[in-house]
Coordinates of C-alpha atoms in Angstrom, one line a residue:
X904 CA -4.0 -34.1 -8.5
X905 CA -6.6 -32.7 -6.7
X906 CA -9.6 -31.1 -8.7
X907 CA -11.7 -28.0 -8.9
X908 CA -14.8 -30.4 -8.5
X909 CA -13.5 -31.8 -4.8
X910 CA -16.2 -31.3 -1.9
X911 CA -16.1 -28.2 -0.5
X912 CA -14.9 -29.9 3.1
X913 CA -11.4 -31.0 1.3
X914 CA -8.8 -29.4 2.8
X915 CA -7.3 -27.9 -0.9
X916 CA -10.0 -25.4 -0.5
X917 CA -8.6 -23.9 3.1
X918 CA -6.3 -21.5 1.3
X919 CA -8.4 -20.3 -1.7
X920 CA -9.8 -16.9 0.5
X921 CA -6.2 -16.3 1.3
X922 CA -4.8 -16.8 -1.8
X923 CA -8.1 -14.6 -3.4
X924 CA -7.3 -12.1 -1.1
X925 CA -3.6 -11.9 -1.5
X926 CA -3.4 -12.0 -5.3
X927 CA -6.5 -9.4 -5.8
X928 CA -4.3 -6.9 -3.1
X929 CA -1.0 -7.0 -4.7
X930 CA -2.5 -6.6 -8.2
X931 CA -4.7 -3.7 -7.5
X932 CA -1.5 -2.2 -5.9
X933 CA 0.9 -2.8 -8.3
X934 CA -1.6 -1.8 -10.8
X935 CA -2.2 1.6 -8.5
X936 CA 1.5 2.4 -9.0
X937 CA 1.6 2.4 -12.4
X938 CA -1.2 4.6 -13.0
X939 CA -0.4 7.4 -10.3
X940 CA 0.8 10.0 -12.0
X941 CA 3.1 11.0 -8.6
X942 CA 4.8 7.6 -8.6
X943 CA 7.8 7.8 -10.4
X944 CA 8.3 11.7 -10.4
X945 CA 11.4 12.2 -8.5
X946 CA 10.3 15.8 -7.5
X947 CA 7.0 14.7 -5.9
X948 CA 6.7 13.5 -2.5
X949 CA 4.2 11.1 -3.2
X950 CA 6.8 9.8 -5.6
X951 CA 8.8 6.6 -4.6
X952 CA 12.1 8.3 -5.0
X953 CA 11.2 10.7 -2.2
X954 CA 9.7 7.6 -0.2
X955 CA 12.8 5.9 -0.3
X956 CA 14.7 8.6 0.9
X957 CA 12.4 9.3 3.8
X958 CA 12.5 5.3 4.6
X959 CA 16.6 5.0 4.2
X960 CA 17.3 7.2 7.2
X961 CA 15.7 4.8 9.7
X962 CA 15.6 1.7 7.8
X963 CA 17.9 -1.6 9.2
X964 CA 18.9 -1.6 5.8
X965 CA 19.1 1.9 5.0
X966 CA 22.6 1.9 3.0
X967 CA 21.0 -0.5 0.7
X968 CA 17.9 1.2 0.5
X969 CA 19.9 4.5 -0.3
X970 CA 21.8 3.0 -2.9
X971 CA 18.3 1.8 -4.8
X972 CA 17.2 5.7 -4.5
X973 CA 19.7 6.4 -6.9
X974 CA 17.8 4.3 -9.7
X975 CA 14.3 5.1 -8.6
X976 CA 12.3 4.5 -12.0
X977 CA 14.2 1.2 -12.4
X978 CA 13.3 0.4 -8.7
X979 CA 9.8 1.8 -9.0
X980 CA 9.2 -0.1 -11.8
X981 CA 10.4 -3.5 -10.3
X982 CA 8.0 -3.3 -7.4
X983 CA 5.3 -2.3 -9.5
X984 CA 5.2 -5.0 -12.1
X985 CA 6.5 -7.3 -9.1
X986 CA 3.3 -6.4 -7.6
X987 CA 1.5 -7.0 -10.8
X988 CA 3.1 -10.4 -11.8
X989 CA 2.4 -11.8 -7.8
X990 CA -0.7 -11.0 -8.1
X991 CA -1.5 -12.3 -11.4
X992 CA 0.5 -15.5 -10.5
X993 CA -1.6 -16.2 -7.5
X994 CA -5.2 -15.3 -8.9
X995 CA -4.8 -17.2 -11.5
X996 CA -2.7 -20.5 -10.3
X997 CA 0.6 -19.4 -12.2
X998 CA 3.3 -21.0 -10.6
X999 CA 1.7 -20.2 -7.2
X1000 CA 4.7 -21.0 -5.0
X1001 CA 7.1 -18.4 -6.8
X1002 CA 3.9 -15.9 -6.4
X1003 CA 4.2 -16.3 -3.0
X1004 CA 7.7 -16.3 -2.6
X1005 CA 7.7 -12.8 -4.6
X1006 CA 4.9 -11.7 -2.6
X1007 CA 6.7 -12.8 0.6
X1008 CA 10.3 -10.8 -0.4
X1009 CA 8.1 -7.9 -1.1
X1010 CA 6.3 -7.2 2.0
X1011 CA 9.2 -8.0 3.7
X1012 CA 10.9 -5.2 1.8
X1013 CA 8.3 -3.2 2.5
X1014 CA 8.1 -4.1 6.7
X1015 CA 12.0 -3.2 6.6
X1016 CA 11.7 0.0 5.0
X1017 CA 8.2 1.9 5.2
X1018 CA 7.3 0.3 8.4
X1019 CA 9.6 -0.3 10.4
X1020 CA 9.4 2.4 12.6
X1021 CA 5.4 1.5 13.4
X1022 CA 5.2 1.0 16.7
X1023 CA 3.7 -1.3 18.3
X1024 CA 4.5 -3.6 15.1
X1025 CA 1.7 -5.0 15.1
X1026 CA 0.1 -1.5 13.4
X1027 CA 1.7 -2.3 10.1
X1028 CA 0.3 -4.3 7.4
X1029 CA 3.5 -5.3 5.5
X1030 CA 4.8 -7.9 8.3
X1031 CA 1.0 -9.3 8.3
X1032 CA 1.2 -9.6 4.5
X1033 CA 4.7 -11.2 4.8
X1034 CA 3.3 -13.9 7.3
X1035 CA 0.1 -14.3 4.5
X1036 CA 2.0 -15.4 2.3
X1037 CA 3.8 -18.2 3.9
X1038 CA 1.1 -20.8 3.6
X1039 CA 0.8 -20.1 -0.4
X1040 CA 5.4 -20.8 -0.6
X1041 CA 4.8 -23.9 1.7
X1042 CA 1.5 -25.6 0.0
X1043 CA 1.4 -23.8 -3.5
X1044 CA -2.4 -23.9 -4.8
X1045 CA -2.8 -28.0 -4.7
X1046 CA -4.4 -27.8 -8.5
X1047 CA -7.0 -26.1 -7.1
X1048 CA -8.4 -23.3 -10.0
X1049 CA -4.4 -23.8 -11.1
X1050 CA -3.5 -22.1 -14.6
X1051 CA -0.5 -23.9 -14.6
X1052 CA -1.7 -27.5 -13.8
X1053 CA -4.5 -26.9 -16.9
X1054 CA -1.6 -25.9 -19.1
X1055 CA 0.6 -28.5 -17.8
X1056 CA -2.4 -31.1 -18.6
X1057 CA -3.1 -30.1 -22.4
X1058 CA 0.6 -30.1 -23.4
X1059 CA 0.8 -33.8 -22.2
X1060 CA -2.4 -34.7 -23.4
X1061 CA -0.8 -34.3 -26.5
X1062 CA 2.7 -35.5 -25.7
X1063 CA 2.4 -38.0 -23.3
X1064 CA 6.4 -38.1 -22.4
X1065 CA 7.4 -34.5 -21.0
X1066 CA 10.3 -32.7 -22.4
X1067 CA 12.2 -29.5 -21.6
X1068 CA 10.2 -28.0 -24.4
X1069 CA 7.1 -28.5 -22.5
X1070 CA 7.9 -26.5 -19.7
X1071 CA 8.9 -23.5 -22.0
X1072 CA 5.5 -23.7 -23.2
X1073 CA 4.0 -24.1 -20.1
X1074 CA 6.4 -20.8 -19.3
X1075 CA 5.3 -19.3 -22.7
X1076 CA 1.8 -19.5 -22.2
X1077 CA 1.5 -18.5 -18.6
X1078 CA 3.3 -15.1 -19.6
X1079 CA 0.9 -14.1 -22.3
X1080 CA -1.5 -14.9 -19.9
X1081 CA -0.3 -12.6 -17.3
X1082 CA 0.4 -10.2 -19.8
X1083 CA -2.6 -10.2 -21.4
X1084 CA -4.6 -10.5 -17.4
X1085 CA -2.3 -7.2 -16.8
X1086 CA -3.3 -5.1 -19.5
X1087 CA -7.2 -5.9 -18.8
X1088 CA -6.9 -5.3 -15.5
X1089 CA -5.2 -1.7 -16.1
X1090 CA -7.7 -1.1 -18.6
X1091 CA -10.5 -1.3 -16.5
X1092 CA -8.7 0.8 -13.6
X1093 CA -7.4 3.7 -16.2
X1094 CA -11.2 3.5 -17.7
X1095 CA -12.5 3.8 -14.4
X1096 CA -10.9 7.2 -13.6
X1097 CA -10.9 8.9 -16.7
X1098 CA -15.1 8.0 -16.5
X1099 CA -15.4 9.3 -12.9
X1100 CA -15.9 12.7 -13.8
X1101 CA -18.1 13.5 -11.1
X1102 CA -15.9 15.8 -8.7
X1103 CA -14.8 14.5 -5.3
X1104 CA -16.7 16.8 -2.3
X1105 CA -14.0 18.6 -0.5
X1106 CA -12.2 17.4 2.5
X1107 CA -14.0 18.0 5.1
X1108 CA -13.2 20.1 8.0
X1109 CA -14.6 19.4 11.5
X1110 CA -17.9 21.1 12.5
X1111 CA -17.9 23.9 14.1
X1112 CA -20.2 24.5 17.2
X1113 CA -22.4 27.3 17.9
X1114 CA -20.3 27.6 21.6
X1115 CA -16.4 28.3 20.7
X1116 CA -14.1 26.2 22.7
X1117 CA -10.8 27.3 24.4
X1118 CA -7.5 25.8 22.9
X1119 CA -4.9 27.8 24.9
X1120 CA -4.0 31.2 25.6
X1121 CA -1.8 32.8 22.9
X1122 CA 0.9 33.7 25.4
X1123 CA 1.5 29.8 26.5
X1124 CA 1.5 28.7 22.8
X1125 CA 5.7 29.9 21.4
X1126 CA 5.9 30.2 17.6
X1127 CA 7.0 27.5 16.0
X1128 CA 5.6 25.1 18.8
X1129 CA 2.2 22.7 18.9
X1130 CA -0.2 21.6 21.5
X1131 CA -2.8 18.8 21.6
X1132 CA -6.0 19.9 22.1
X1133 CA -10.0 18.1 21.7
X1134 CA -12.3 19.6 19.3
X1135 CA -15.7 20.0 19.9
X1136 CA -16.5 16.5 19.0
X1137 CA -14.6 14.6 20.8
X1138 CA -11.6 14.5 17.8
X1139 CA -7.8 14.6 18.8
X1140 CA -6.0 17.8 17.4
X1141 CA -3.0 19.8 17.1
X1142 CA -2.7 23.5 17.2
X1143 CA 0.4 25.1 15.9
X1144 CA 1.9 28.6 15.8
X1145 CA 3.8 29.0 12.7
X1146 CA 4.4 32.8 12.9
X1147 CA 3.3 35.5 15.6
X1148 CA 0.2 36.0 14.4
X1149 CA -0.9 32.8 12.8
X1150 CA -2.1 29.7 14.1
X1151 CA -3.1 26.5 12.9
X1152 CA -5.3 23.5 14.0
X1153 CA -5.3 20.2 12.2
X1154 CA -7.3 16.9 12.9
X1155 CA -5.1 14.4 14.4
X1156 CA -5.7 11.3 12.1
X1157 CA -3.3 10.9 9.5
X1158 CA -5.5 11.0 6.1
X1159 CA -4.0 7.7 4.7
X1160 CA -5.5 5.7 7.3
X1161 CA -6.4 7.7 10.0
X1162 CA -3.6 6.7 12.5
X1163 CA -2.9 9.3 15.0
X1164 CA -0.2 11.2 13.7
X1165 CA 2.3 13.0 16.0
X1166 CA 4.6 16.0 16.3
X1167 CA 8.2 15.7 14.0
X1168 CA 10.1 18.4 14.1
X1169 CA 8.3 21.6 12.1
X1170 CA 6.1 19.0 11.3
X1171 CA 4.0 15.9 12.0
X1172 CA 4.6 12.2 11.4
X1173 CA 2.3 8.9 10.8
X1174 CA 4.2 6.1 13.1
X1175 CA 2.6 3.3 11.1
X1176 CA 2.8 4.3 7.4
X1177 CA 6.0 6.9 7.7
X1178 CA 3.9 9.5 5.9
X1179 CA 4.9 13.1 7.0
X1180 CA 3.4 16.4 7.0
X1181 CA 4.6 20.0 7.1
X1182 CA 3.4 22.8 10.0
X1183 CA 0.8 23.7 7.3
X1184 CA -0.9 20.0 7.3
X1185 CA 0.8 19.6 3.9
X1186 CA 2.0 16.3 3.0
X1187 CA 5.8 16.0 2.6
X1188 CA 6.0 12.6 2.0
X1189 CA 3.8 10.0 1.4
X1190 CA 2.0 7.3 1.6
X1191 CA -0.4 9.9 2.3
X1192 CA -2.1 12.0 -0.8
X1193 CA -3.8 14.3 1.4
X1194 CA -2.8 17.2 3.5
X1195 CA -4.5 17.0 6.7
X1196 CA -8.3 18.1 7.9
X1197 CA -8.0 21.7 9.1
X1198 CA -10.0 22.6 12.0
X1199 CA -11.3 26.6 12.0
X1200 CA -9.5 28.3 14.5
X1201 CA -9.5 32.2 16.0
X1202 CA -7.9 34.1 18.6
X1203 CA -10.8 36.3 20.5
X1204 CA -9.3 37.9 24.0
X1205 CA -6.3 36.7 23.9
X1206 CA -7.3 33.6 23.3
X1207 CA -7.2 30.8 20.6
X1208 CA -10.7 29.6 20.3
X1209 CA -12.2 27.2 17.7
X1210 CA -14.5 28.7 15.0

């Protein structure tokens, strides 16, 4: 079995960044679940019952998907701890393989439902994750940093001939280590955020110029209707026309992460994350926490002018 000690040009170390990478992603997410306060609250629409509502209507496996909404605490609560457990398994060398094959089933999950409507694929993360994990089900961790080959050691150090009850400890230990890993690790993350007491600076808006610029004439803009314009800057926009007399600008870039969101409906949609947003740049469903970056607008003349 190979060991921790091997020269660094040994081939066993080729998958440790991926498998460093991979593990310390899915934990801080699954962990990130648990502690959002939105997650399971079915009337939210950060929540992941209104997510998997949003994701079932153009989903390839959206009966299945519509079915699961019906249990979303349970469901939330699986993919959570899933995230949690694969991430734990594959930091720490706990029965890597089966780390990666949850880690695998769970982007793909994720790649079927949240982005599967990203366009051009190659936008969304979850297929890219799904392909990660791949070398980790084929290769496993080769002993290298590997809770379970350490375990697996000192039991037969002890008991030279294995026996079924061997593996049950091996299985015994490596979940109180897990568990124990788990509740650090959420620890630190729930410490974190009650200690950052320091407030967040607003969102900002974008910066205004000392020269207005033109948008569109209020006549060509119909209510309920949105037009692309550039802000001063050089930034992508939208400016909308909820009612007669209002209008609205908004920053292009979704505030998850700042793909270009377009026109859906009353509304705006991310194509490579699924979030949506409402005419007032409020977020209807996420991934997105954010509404989106309001750019000062005015009408002077007839015209709708930024501020």
């Amino acid at each position: 079995m190979p060991r921790a000690d091997a020269s660094l040009r040994t081939q066993i170390w080729a998958l440790l960044p991926l498998r460093v990478f991979l593990g310390g992603t899915f934990l801080y997410a699954g962990l990130s679940k648990i502690l959002d306060t939105h997650y399971l609250d079915d009337t939210s629409p950060l929540g992941v019952h209104a997510q998997m509502l949003h994701a079932a209507a153009t989903s390839p496996i959206g009966p299945l998907v519509s079915f699961a909404a019906e249990f979303p605490t349970v469901i939330g609560l699986v993919i959570a701890f899933g995230e949690v457990a694969v991430g734990l398994g594959a930091l720490l060398g706990l029965f890597t393989r089966i780390a990666a094959l949850g880690g695998f089933l769970l982007a793909l999950s994720f790649f079927l439902t949240v982005s599967w409507t990203t366009d051009p694929y190659y936008f969304g993360a979850d297929i890219v994750f799904a392909a990660a994990w791949t070398p980790l089900l084929i290769a496993g961790d080769a002993g290298l940093f590997s809770t379970t080959t350490r375990l697996r050691t000192a039991i037969r150090r002890r008991r030279p001939n294995p026996t079924p009850d061997d593996e049950r400890r091996i299985l015994l230990w490596g979940g109180l280590i897990t568990a124990t890993a788990a509740a650090l690790g959420g620890g630190v993350i729930a410490l974190a955020r009650i200690t950052a007491t320091k407030p967040k600076p607003s969102q900002a808006t974008a910066t205004a110029t000392n020269s207005p610029k033109v948008i569109a004439a209020v006549a060509a803009i119909a209510v309920g209707s949105s037009t692309s314009f550039t802000t001063p800057d050089g930034s992508t926009a939208y400016l909308v026309r909820p009612s007669t007399d209002t209008f609205l600008a908004f920053l292009a870039g979704c505030t998850h992460q700042g793909c270009p969101v377009t026109p859906a409906g009353s509304g705006f949609r991310c194509p490579c994350h699924g979030s949506t947003f409402d005419g007032s740049g409020q977020v209807t469903a996420g991934p997105a926490t954010k509404p989106l970056t309001k750019v000062p607008v005015q009408v002077v003349d007839g015209q709708v002018v930024t501020a």
